[in-house]
Amino acid sequence: MLQAILGVVFFAAAYRWFLVPAGLYSGGFTGVSQLVKLFLTEALHMPMPETIDVTGIIFWCINLPLFVLGYKSIGRKFLYRTVIAVCIQSFLLVVIPAPKELLLDDMLLNCMIGGALSGWGVGMTLRAGGSGGGTDIVGMYCAKNYPEFGVGKLSVMINLCIYLIAAVRYDLEVAAYSMVFSIMSGIMVDRVHDQNIKVSAFIVTKNKELGERINRTVARGVTSWNGWGEYSHSDEVVHMVVVNKYELQTLKKLIRQEDPCAFVQIMSPDMVMGNFEKRLEV
């Protein structure tokens, strides 16, 4: 839970320190909250307090119905962590002071560093088995219930709407720099959130029971077949398994324990089809 809280702190800090001073828009539901605030002030002429940023309050309100979705589809443990993370994140989005000037003079560098910090925070929260709400909840729901649905498509659709409105309301430069921030954030999320990346491992060994041990340890299906070692001129067994990167460390440790001399090939497949369970919690 501490890792999830630290993740939302990083995200909120990136938003307040890098995005707000630049006058840019975040992706996902944080960006939607910014647009709602813009609509309330410019279309409905609602007065906003000058001392706080109500974006965090709007973000919290939007997440209320999503908590129900997270509970029904992903589980109580996920919901518990997410509610705590969202409440802390919403509070920080309001109270963290935003500098009046850019922390970095170069706008592009400002967006890249801020986006990296934001993505690092989101990835940490997801890896801890929670989320910062918004697109994370909807995306994880789709990933579990609709395996062929690309979670990236959802984010792209939401972000395109945000940046299109930003481009029309302000100019293309605001939209472009906002996109740089979000793209950098997305790249960092994939680097940190190991459960999101699948790898396949081929293990050549003389240990016929290794496949069963792998199955019991990481709870993944293993396919095994007999082989022949041309160098050793002896019978071998080949075990093949697909795991996520978070499980890879456990797999390598098990192989070293069972057969330190095993030959292991690990690769990242472009696509995995069939009954591969997407595990969303640690």
PDB file of C-alpha atoms in Angstrom:
ATOM      1  CA  MET A   1       0.000   0.000   0.000  1.00  0.00           C
ATOM      2  CA  LEU A   2       2.907   2.339   0.711  1.00  0.00           C
ATOM      3  CA  GLN A   3       4.099   1.908  -2.867  1.00  0.00           C
ATOM      4  CA  ALA A   4       0.639   2.818  -4.198  1.00  0.00           C
ATOM      5  CA  ILE A   5       0.533   5.962  -2.047  1.00  0.00           C
ATOM      6  CA  LEU A   6       4.019   6.963  -3.178  1.00  0.00           C
ATOM      7  CA  GLY A   7       2.865   6.497  -6.761  1.00  0.00           C
ATOM      8  CA  VAL A   8      -0.051   8.919  -6.452  1.00  0.00           C
ATOM      9  CA  VAL A   9       2.269  11.423  -4.743  1.00  0.00           C
ATOM     10  CA  PHE A  10       4.550  11.315  -7.795  1.00  0.00           C
ATOM     11  CA  PHE A  11       1.589  11.710 -10.145  1.00  0.00           C
ATOM     12  CA  ALA A  12       0.122  14.664  -8.261  1.00  0.00           C
ATOM     13  CA  ALA A  13       3.536  16.332  -8.002  1.00  0.00           C
ATOM     14  CA  ALA A  14       4.080  15.963 -11.759  1.00  0.00           C
ATOM     15  CA  TYR A  15       0.677  17.515 -12.437  1.00  0.00           C
ATOM     16  CA  ARG A  16       1.102  20.466 -10.081  1.00  0.00           C
ATOM     17  CA  TRP A  17       4.801  21.190 -10.687  1.00  0.00           C
ATOM     18  CA  PHE A  18       5.115  20.594 -14.421  1.00  0.00           C
ATOM     19  CA  LEU A  19       1.684  20.602 -16.087  1.00  0.00           C
ATOM     20  CA  VAL A  20      -0.167  23.415 -14.318  1.00  0.00           C
ATOM     21  CA  PRO A  21       2.564  26.101 -14.659  1.00  0.00           C
ATOM     22  CA  ALA A  22       2.780  25.295 -18.380  1.00  0.00           C
ATOM     23  CA  GLY A  23      -0.985  25.682 -18.838  1.00  0.00           C
ATOM     24  CA  LEU A  24      -1.241  22.221 -20.395  1.00  0.00           C
ATOM     25  CA  TYR A  25      -3.765  19.404 -20.169  1.00  0.00           C
ATOM     26  CA  SER A  26      -3.241  15.959 -18.724  1.00  0.00           C
ATOM     27  CA  GLY A  27      -4.504  12.812 -20.374  1.00  0.00           C
ATOM     28  CA  GLY A  28      -7.153  10.497 -18.978  1.00  0.00           C
ATOM     29  CA  PHE A  29      -9.724  11.499 -16.398  1.00  0.00           C
ATOM     30  CA  THR A  30      -7.476  14.167 -14.915  1.00  0.00           C
ATOM     31  CA  GLY A  31      -7.652  15.937 -18.268  1.00  0.00           C
ATOM     32  CA  VAL A  32     -11.404  15.375 -18.325  1.00  0.00           C
ATOM     33  CA  SER A  33     -11.582  17.024 -14.891  1.00  0.00           C
ATOM     34  CA  GLN A  34      -9.664  20.007 -16.278  1.00  0.00           C
ATOM     35  CA  LEU A  35     -12.164  20.299 -19.130  1.00  0.00           C
ATOM     36  CA  VAL A  36     -15.097  20.088 -16.706  1.00  0.00           C
ATOM     37  CA  LYS A  37     -13.544  22.924 -14.715  1.00  0.00           C
ATOM     38  CA  LEU A  38     -13.120  24.926 -17.943  1.00  0.00           C
ATOM     39  CA  PHE A  39     -16.774  24.310 -18.843  1.00  0.00           C
ATOM     40  CA  LEU A  40     -17.996  25.375 -15.403  1.00  0.00           C
ATOM     41  CA  THR A  41     -16.022  28.614 -15.471  1.00  0.00           C
ATOM     42  CA  GLU A  42     -16.468  29.675 -19.093  1.00  0.00           C
ATOM     43  CA  ALA A  43     -19.838  28.229 -20.113  1.00  0.00           C
ATOM     44  CA  LEU A  44     -21.711  28.346 -16.806  1.00  0.00           C
ATOM     45  CA  HIS A  45     -19.695  31.278 -15.349  1.00  0.00           C
ATOM     46  CA  MET A  46     -19.354  29.551 -11.987  1.00  0.00           C
ATOM     47  CA  PRO A  47     -16.902  31.303  -9.660  1.00  0.00           C
ATOM     48  CA  MET A  48     -13.899  29.240  -8.627  1.00  0.00           C
ATOM     49  CA  PRO A  49     -11.811  29.741  -5.484  1.00  0.00           C
ATOM     50  CA  GLU A  50      -8.469  31.389  -6.216  1.00  0.00           C
ATOM     51  CA  THR A  51      -6.558  29.654  -3.435  1.00  0.00           C
ATOM     52  CA  ILE A  52      -7.200  26.035  -4.474  1.00  0.00           C
ATOM     53  CA  ASP A  53      -7.451  24.056  -7.705  1.00  0.00           C
ATOM     54  CA  VAL A  54     -10.851  22.336  -7.830  1.00  0.00           C
ATOM     55  CA  THR A  55      -9.608  19.897 -10.486  1.00  0.00           C
ATOM     56  CA  GLY A  56      -8.828  17.409  -7.708  1.00  0.00           C
ATOM     57  CA  ILE A  57     -12.354  17.702  -6.297  1.00  0.00           C
ATOM     58  CA  ILE A  58     -13.900  17.153  -9.741  1.00  0.00           C
ATOM     59  CA  PHE A  59     -11.590  14.184 -10.296  1.00  0.00           C
ATOM     60  CA  TRP A  60     -12.772  12.617  -7.036  1.00  0.00           C
ATOM     61  CA  CYS A  61     -16.451  13.096  -7.959  1.00  0.00           C
ATOM     62  CA  ILE A  62     -15.954  11.493 -11.390  1.00  0.00           C
ATOM     63  CA  ASN A  63     -14.390   8.444  -9.768  1.00  0.00           C
ATOM     64  CA  LEU A  64     -17.326   7.692  -7.464  1.00  0.00           C
ATOM     65  CA  PRO A  65     -19.300   5.627 -10.042  1.00  0.00           C
ATOM     66  CA  LEU A  66     -16.063   3.982 -11.200  1.00  0.00           C
ATOM     67  CA  PHE A  67     -15.518   2.568  -7.712  1.00  0.00           C
ATOM     68  CA  VAL A  68     -18.625   0.435  -8.234  1.00  0.00           C
ATOM     69  CA  LEU A  69     -17.237  -0.798 -11.566  1.00  0.00           C
ATOM     70  CA  GLY A  70     -13.925  -1.678  -9.929  1.00  0.00           C
ATOM     71  CA  TYR A  71     -15.615  -3.568  -7.096  1.00  0.00           C
ATOM     72  CA  LYS A  72     -17.868  -5.646  -9.333  1.00  0.00           C
ATOM     73  CA  SER A  73     -15.271  -6.532 -11.941  1.00  0.00           C
ATOM     74  CA  ILE A  74     -11.860  -6.635 -10.246  1.00  0.00           C
ATOM     75  CA  GLY A  75     -12.410  -7.254  -6.560  1.00  0.00           C
ATOM     76  CA  ARG A  76     -12.595  -5.853  -3.061  1.00  0.00           C
ATOM     77  CA  LYS A  77      -8.839  -5.737  -2.532  1.00  0.00           C
ATOM     78  CA  PHE A  78      -8.358  -3.666  -5.674  1.00  0.00           C
ATOM     79  CA  LEU A  79     -11.189  -1.347  -4.677  1.00  0.00           C
ATOM     80  CA  TYR A  80      -9.780  -0.832  -1.183  1.00  0.00           C
ATOM     81  CA  ARG A  81      -6.398   0.218  -2.504  1.00  0.00           C
ATOM     82  CA  THR A  82      -7.899   2.340  -5.269  1.00  0.00           C
ATOM     83  CA  VAL A  83     -10.251   4.284  -2.970  1.00  0.00           C
ATOM     84  CA  ILE A  84      -7.363   5.186  -0.674  1.00  0.00           C
ATOM     85  CA  ALA A  85      -5.136   6.117  -3.620  1.00  0.00           C
ATOM     86  CA  VAL A  86      -7.817   8.238  -5.312  1.00  0.00           C
ATOM     87  CA  CYS A  87      -8.673  10.113  -2.101  1.00  0.00           C
ATOM     88  CA  ILE A  88      -5.013  10.904  -1.434  1.00  0.00           C
ATOM     89  CA  GLN A  89      -4.386  11.822  -5.063  1.00  0.00           C
ATOM     90  CA  SER A  90      -7.437  14.106  -5.215  1.00  0.00           C
ATOM     91  CA  PHE A  91      -6.359  15.813  -1.998  1.00  0.00           C
ATOM     92  CA  LEU A  92      -2.814  16.341  -3.302  1.00  0.00           C
ATOM     93  CA  LEU A  93      -4.086  17.716  -6.616  1.00  0.00           C
ATOM     94  CA  VAL A  94      -5.776  20.428  -4.556  1.00  0.00           C
ATOM     95  CA  VAL A  95      -3.188  21.262  -1.909  1.00  0.00           C
ATOM     96  CA  ILE A  96       0.224  20.841  -3.575  1.00  0.00           C
ATOM     97  CA  PRO A  97       1.360  24.365  -4.472  1.00  0.00           C
ATOM     98  CA  ALA A  98       1.992  24.990  -8.150  1.00  0.00           C
ATOM     99  CA  PRO A  99       4.872  27.336  -9.085  1.00  0.00           C
ATOM    100  CA  LYS A 100       3.921  30.426 -11.059  1.00  0.00           C
ATOM    101  CA  GLU A 101       6.778  29.887 -13.507  1.00  0.00           C
ATOM    102  CA  LEU A 102       8.025  26.770 -15.267  1.00  0.00           C
ATOM    103  CA  LEU A 103      10.525  24.757 -13.262  1.00  0.00           C
ATOM    104  CA  LEU A 104      12.494  24.279 -16.494  1.00  0.00           C
ATOM    105  CA  ASP A 105      12.849  26.987 -19.123  1.00  0.00           C
ATOM    106  CA  ASP A 106      12.645  24.509 -21.987  1.00  0.00           C
ATOM    107  CA  MET A 107       8.972  23.576 -22.522  1.00  0.00           C
ATOM    108  CA  LEU A 108       9.786  20.264 -24.220  1.00  0.00           C
ATOM    109  CA  LEU A 109      12.139  19.200 -21.422  1.00  0.00           C
ATOM    110  CA  ASN A 110       9.518  20.291 -18.900  1.00  0.00           C
ATOM    111  CA  CYS A 111       6.913  18.032 -20.560  1.00  0.00           C
ATOM    112  CA  MET A 112       9.247  15.031 -20.862  1.00  0.00           C
ATOM    113  CA  ILE A 113      10.459  15.094 -17.249  1.00  0.00           C
ATOM    114  CA  GLY A 114       6.983  15.819 -15.911  1.00  0.00           C
ATOM    115  CA  GLY A 115       5.494  13.043 -18.056  1.00  0.00           C
ATOM    116  CA  ALA A 116       8.149  10.578 -16.891  1.00  0.00           C
ATOM    117  CA  LEU A 117       7.450  11.414 -13.240  1.00  0.00           C
ATOM    118  CA  SER A 118       3.713  11.085 -13.825  1.00  0.00           C
ATOM    119  CA  GLY A 119       4.052   7.716 -15.588  1.00  0.00           C
ATOM    120  CA  TRP A 120       6.403   6.438 -12.906  1.00  0.00           C
ATOM    121  CA  GLY A 121       3.774   7.224 -10.282  1.00  0.00           C
ATOM    122  CA  VAL A 122       0.940   5.571 -12.219  1.00  0.00           C
ATOM    123  CA  GLY A 123       3.054   2.470 -12.850  1.00  0.00           C
ATOM    124  CA  MET A 124       4.004   2.172  -9.176  1.00  0.00           C
ATOM    125  CA  THR A 125       0.366   2.389  -8.113  1.00  0.00           C
ATOM    126  CA  LEU A 126      -0.722  -0.248 -10.641  1.00  0.00           C
ATOM    127  CA  ARG A 127       2.141  -2.530  -9.657  1.00  0.00           C
ATOM    128  CA  ALA A 128       1.051  -2.294  -6.017  1.00  0.00           C
ATOM    129  CA  GLY A 129      -2.339  -3.711  -6.975  1.00  0.00           C
ATOM    130  CA  GLY A 130      -4.293  -0.440  -6.918  1.00  0.00           C
ATOM    131  CA  SER A 131      -4.867   2.466  -9.256  1.00  0.00           C
ATOM    132  CA  GLY A 132      -5.197   6.206  -9.330  1.00  0.00           C
ATOM    133  CA  GLY A 133      -8.738   5.848 -10.609  1.00  0.00           C
ATOM    134  CA  GLY A 134     -10.178   7.101 -13.871  1.00  0.00           C
ATOM    135  CA  THR A 135      -8.802   5.443 -16.967  1.00  0.00           C
ATOM    136  CA  ASP A 136      -6.889   2.927 -14.831  1.00  0.00           C
ATOM    137  CA  ILE A 137     -10.126   1.397 -13.526  1.00  0.00           C
ATOM    138  CA  VAL A 138     -11.878   1.367 -16.906  1.00  0.00           C
ATOM    139  CA  GLY A 139      -8.756   0.085 -18.658  1.00  0.00           C
ATOM    140  CA  MET A 140      -8.179  -2.754 -16.193  1.00  0.00           C
ATOM    141  CA  TYR A 141     -11.868  -3.670 -16.375  1.00  0.00           C
ATOM    142  CA  CYS A 142     -11.629  -3.907 -20.168  1.00  0.00           C
ATOM    143  CA  ALA A 143      -8.332  -5.833 -19.999  1.00  0.00           C
ATOM    144  CA  LYS A 144      -9.927  -8.480 -17.786  1.00  0.00           C
ATOM    145  CA  ASN A 145     -13.361  -8.742 -19.398  1.00  0.00           C
ATOM    146  CA  TYR A 146     -12.521  -8.018 -23.044  1.00  0.00           C
ATOM    147  CA  PRO A 147      -9.096  -9.579 -23.802  1.00  0.00           C
ATOM    148  CA  GLU A 148      -9.167  -8.446 -27.439  1.00  0.00           C
ATOM    149  CA  PHE A 149      -9.893  -4.862 -26.466  1.00  0.00           C
ATOM    150  CA  GLY A 150      -6.793  -2.710 -26.514  1.00  0.00           C
ATOM    151  CA  VAL A 151      -6.614  -0.644 -23.354  1.00  0.00           C
ATOM    152  CA  GLY A 152      -4.454   1.775 -25.304  1.00  0.00           C
ATOM    153  CA  LYS A 153      -7.380   2.431 -27.644  1.00  0.00           C
ATOM    154  CA  LEU A 154      -9.470   3.702 -24.750  1.00  0.00           C
ATOM    155  CA  SER A 155      -6.745   6.084 -23.604  1.00  0.00           C
ATOM    156  CA  VAL A 156      -6.158   7.288 -27.156  1.00  0.00           C
ATOM    157  CA  MET A 157      -9.847   8.052 -27.688  1.00  0.00           C
ATOM    158  CA  ILE A 158     -10.162   9.974 -24.414  1.00  0.00           C
ATOM    159  CA  ASN A 159      -6.907  11.853 -24.965  1.00  0.00           C
ATOM    160  CA  LEU A 160      -7.752  12.762 -28.562  1.00  0.00           C
ATOM    161  CA  CYS A 161     -10.962  14.408 -27.351  1.00  0.00           C
ATOM    162  CA  ILE A 162      -9.044  16.312 -24.655  1.00  0.00           C
ATOM    163  CA  TYR A 163      -6.337  17.532 -27.024  1.00  0.00           C
ATOM    164  CA  LEU A 164      -8.819  18.433 -29.752  1.00  0.00           C
ATOM    165  CA  ILE A 165     -10.718  20.651 -27.326  1.00  0.00           C
ATOM    166  CA  ALA A 166      -7.429  22.130 -26.070  1.00  0.00           C
ATOM    167  CA  ALA A 167      -6.364  22.871 -29.650  1.00  0.00           C
ATOM    168  CA  VAL A 168      -9.680  24.564 -30.466  1.00  0.00           C
ATOM    169  CA  ARG A 169      -9.846  26.490 -27.178  1.00  0.00           C
ATOM    170  CA  TYR A 170      -6.194  27.554 -27.141  1.00  0.00           C
ATOM    171  CA  ASP A 171      -3.867  26.569 -29.977  1.00  0.00           C
ATOM    172  CA  LEU A 172      -2.117  23.600 -31.525  1.00  0.00           C
ATOM    173  CA  GLU A 173       1.022  24.202 -29.455  1.00  0.00           C
ATOM    174  CA  VAL A 174      -0.854  23.647 -26.186  1.00  0.00           C
ATOM    175  CA  ALA A 175      -2.325  20.422 -27.560  1.00  0.00           C
ATOM    176  CA  ALA A 176       1.041  19.256 -28.923  1.00  0.00           C
ATOM    177  CA  TYR A 177       2.948  19.810 -25.682  1.00  0.00           C
ATOM    178  CA  SER A 178       0.125  18.163 -23.736  1.00  0.00           C
ATOM    179  CA  MET A 179       0.462  15.126 -26.018  1.00  0.00           C
ATOM    180  CA  VAL A 180       4.215  14.994 -25.388  1.00  0.00           C
ATOM    181  CA  PHE A 181       3.536  14.916 -21.644  1.00  0.00           C
ATOM    182  CA  SER A 182       1.026  12.076 -21.955  1.00  0.00           C
ATOM    183  CA  ILE A 183       3.093  10.034 -24.423  1.00  0.00           C
ATOM    184  CA  MET A 184       6.105  10.200 -22.114  1.00  0.00           C
ATOM    185  CA  SER A 185       3.860   9.213 -19.222  1.00  0.00           C
ATOM    186  CA  GLY A 186       2.511   6.209 -21.123  1.00  0.00           C
ATOM    187  CA  ILE A 187       6.007   4.996 -22.015  1.00  0.00           C
ATOM    188  CA  MET A 188       7.075   5.160 -18.374  1.00  0.00           C
ATOM    189  CA  VAL A 189       3.933   3.314 -17.187  1.00  0.00           C
ATOM    190  CA  ASP A 190       4.818   0.343 -19.391  1.00  0.00           C
ATOM    191  CA  ARG A 191       8.376   0.318 -18.046  1.00  0.00           C
ATOM    192  CA  VAL A 192       7.284   0.296 -14.402  1.00  0.00           C
ATOM    193  CA  HIS A 193       4.070  -1.749 -14.529  1.00  0.00           C
ATOM    194  CA  ASP A 194       5.637  -5.172 -15.154  1.00  0.00           C
ATOM    195  CA  GLN A 195       2.317  -7.042 -15.032  1.00  0.00           C
ATOM    196  CA  ASN A 196       1.437  -5.301 -18.281  1.00  0.00           C
ATOM    197  CA  ILE A 197       4.286  -6.944 -20.248  1.00  0.00           C
ATOM    198  CA  LYS A 198       4.279 -10.623 -21.244  1.00  0.00           C
ATOM    199  CA  VAL A 199       7.364 -12.767 -21.895  1.00  0.00           C
ATOM    200  CA  SER A 200       7.751 -16.357 -23.071  1.00  0.00           C
ATOM    201  CA  ALA A 201      10.423 -18.677 -21.706  1.00  0.00           C
ATOM    202  CA  PHE A 202      11.809 -21.836 -23.314  1.00  0.00           C
ATOM    203  CA  ILE A 203      13.716 -24.020 -20.840  1.00  0.00           C
ATOM    204  CA  VAL A 204      15.893 -26.897 -22.069  1.00  0.00           C
ATOM    205  CA  THR A 205      16.718 -29.237 -19.187  1.00  0.00           C
ATOM    206  CA  LYS A 206      17.095 -32.830 -18.128  1.00  0.00           C
ATOM    207  CA  ASN A 207      14.643 -32.222 -15.278  1.00  0.00           C
ATOM    208  CA  LYS A 208      11.300 -33.649 -16.423  1.00  0.00           C
ATOM    209  CA  GLU A 209       9.539 -32.460 -13.245  1.00  0.00           C
ATOM    210  CA  LEU A 210      10.507 -28.814 -13.761  1.00  0.00           C
ATOM    211  CA  GLY A 211       7.389 -28.134 -15.830  1.00  0.00           C
ATOM    212  CA  GLU A 212       5.116 -29.300 -13.023  1.00  0.00           C
ATOM    213  CA  ARG A 213       7.072 -27.228 -10.500  1.00  0.00           C
ATOM    214  CA  ILE A 214       6.690 -24.126 -12.673  1.00  0.00           C
ATOM    215  CA  ASN A 215       2.968 -24.764 -12.961  1.00  0.00           C
ATOM    216  CA  ARG A 216       2.568 -24.994  -9.181  1.00  0.00           C
ATOM    217  CA  THR A 217       4.803 -22.017  -8.401  1.00  0.00           C
ATOM    218  CA  VAL A 218       3.578 -19.357 -10.840  1.00  0.00           C
ATOM    219  CA  ALA A 219       0.194 -20.976 -11.608  1.00  0.00           C
ATOM    220  CA  ARG A 220       0.773 -20.767 -15.353  1.00  0.00           C
ATOM    221  CA  GLY A 221       0.203 -23.439 -17.971  1.00  0.00           C
ATOM    222  CA  VAL A 222       3.373 -25.168 -19.170  1.00  0.00           C
ATOM    223  CA  THR A 223       3.841 -27.083 -22.423  1.00  0.00           C
ATOM    224  CA  SER A 224       6.589 -29.715 -22.405  1.00  0.00           C
ATOM    225  CA  TRP A 225       8.057 -31.942 -25.094  1.00  0.00           C
ATOM    226  CA  ASN A 226      10.997 -34.297 -25.502  1.00  0.00           C
ATOM    227  CA  GLY A 227      14.106 -33.165 -27.319  1.00  0.00           C
ATOM    228  CA  TRP A 228      17.577 -34.344 -28.246  1.00  0.00           C
ATOM    229  CA  GLY A 229      20.780 -32.459 -27.453  1.00  0.00           C
ATOM    230  CA  GLU A 230      23.108 -32.648 -30.451  1.00  0.00           C
ATOM    231  CA  TYR A 231      26.018 -31.335 -28.390  1.00  0.00           C
ATOM    232  CA  SER A 232      25.482 -33.519 -25.328  1.00  0.00           C
ATOM    233  CA  HIS A 233      24.084 -36.459 -27.334  1.00  0.00           C
ATOM    234  CA  SER A 234      21.478 -37.048 -24.634  1.00  0.00           C
ATOM    235  CA  ASP A 235      17.731 -36.745 -24.101  1.00  0.00           C
ATOM    236  CA  GLU A 236      16.460 -33.338 -23.049  1.00  0.00           C
ATOM    237  CA  VAL A 237      13.063 -31.891 -22.083  1.00  0.00           C
ATOM    238  CA  VAL A 238      11.837 -28.523 -23.355  1.00  0.00           C
ATOM    239  CA  HIS A 239       9.358 -26.571 -21.197  1.00  0.00           C
ATOM    240  CA  MET A 240       7.585 -23.514 -22.589  1.00  0.00           C
ATOM    241  CA  VAL A 241       5.653 -21.023 -20.443  1.00  0.00           C
ATOM    242  CA  VAL A 242       4.306 -17.464 -20.845  1.00  0.00           C
ATOM    243  CA  VAL A 243       4.400 -15.188 -17.787  1.00  0.00           C
ATOM    244  CA  ASN A 244       4.310 -11.476 -17.110  1.00  0.00           C
ATOM    245  CA  LYS A 245       7.533  -9.664 -16.253  1.00  0.00           C
ATOM    246  CA  TYR A 246       6.595  -9.428 -12.602  1.00  0.00           C
ATOM    247  CA  GLU A 247       6.444 -13.247 -12.430  1.00  0.00           C
ATOM    248  CA  LEU A 248       9.675 -13.636 -14.399  1.00  0.00           C
ATOM    249  CA  GLN A 249      11.885 -13.145 -11.337  1.00  0.00           C
ATOM    250  CA  THR A 250      10.113 -15.995  -9.528  1.00  0.00           C
ATOM    251  CA  LEU A 251      10.481 -18.201 -12.599  1.00  0.00           C
ATOM    252  CA  LYS A 252      14.230 -17.552 -12.931  1.00  0.00           C
ATOM    253  CA  LYS A 253      14.786 -18.208  -9.235  1.00  0.00           C
ATOM    254  CA  LEU A 254      12.941 -21.534  -9.498  1.00  0.00           C
ATOM    255  CA  ILE A 255      14.970 -22.614 -12.555  1.00  0.00           C
ATOM    256  CA  ARG A 256      18.249 -21.805 -10.789  1.00  0.00           C
ATOM    257  CA  GLN A 257      17.146 -23.893  -7.816  1.00  0.00           C
ATOM    258  CA  GLU A 258      15.952 -26.890  -9.835  1.00  0.00           C
ATOM    259  CA  ASP A 259      18.587 -26.978 -12.576  1.00  0.00           C
ATOM    260  CA  PRO A 260      21.389 -24.369 -12.606  1.00  0.00           C
ATOM    261  CA  CYS A 261      22.654 -25.860 -15.884  1.00  0.00           C
ATOM    262  CA  ALA A 262      19.355 -25.441 -17.746  1.00  0.00           C
ATOM    263  CA  PHE A 263      19.444 -23.498 -21.021  1.00  0.00           C
ATOM    264  CA  VAL A 264      16.823 -20.750 -20.964  1.00  0.00           C
ATOM    265  CA  GLN A 265      15.654 -18.521 -23.800  1.00  0.00           C
ATOM    266  CA  ILE A 266      13.407 -15.565 -22.871  1.00  0.00           C
ATOM    267  CA  MET A 267      11.708 -13.399 -25.470  1.00  0.00           C
ATOM    268  CA  SER A 268       8.895 -10.848 -25.708  1.00  0.00           C
ATOM    269  CA  PRO A 269       6.111 -12.098 -27.998  1.00  0.00           C
ATOM    270  CA  ASP A 270       4.307  -9.598 -30.206  1.00  0.00           C
ATOM    271  CA  MET A 271       0.963 -11.180 -29.331  1.00  0.00           C
ATOM    272  CA  VAL A 272      -0.412 -13.828 -26.993  1.00  0.00           C
ATOM    273  CA  MET A 273      -3.743 -15.443 -27.902  1.00  0.00           C
ATOM    274  CA  GLY A 274      -5.753 -18.039 -26.029  1.00  0.00           C
ATOM    275  CA  ASN A 275      -6.389 -18.591 -22.351  1.00  0.00           C
ATOM    276  CA  PHE A 276      -3.729 -16.309 -20.849  1.00  0.00           C
ATOM    277  CA  GLU A 277      -4.956 -14.855 -17.560  1.00  0.00           C
ATOM    278  CA  LYS A 278      -4.254 -11.167 -17.052  1.00  0.00           C
ATOM    279  CA  ARG A 279      -3.436 -10.720 -13.386  1.00  0.00           C
ATOM    280  CA  LEU A 280      -4.049  -7.212 -12.210  1.00  0.00           C
ATOM    281  CA  GLU A 281      -2.990  -7.469  -8.577  1.00  0.00           C
ATOM    282  CA  VAL A 282       0.274  -8.310  -6.852  1.00  0.00           C
TER     283      VAL A 282
END
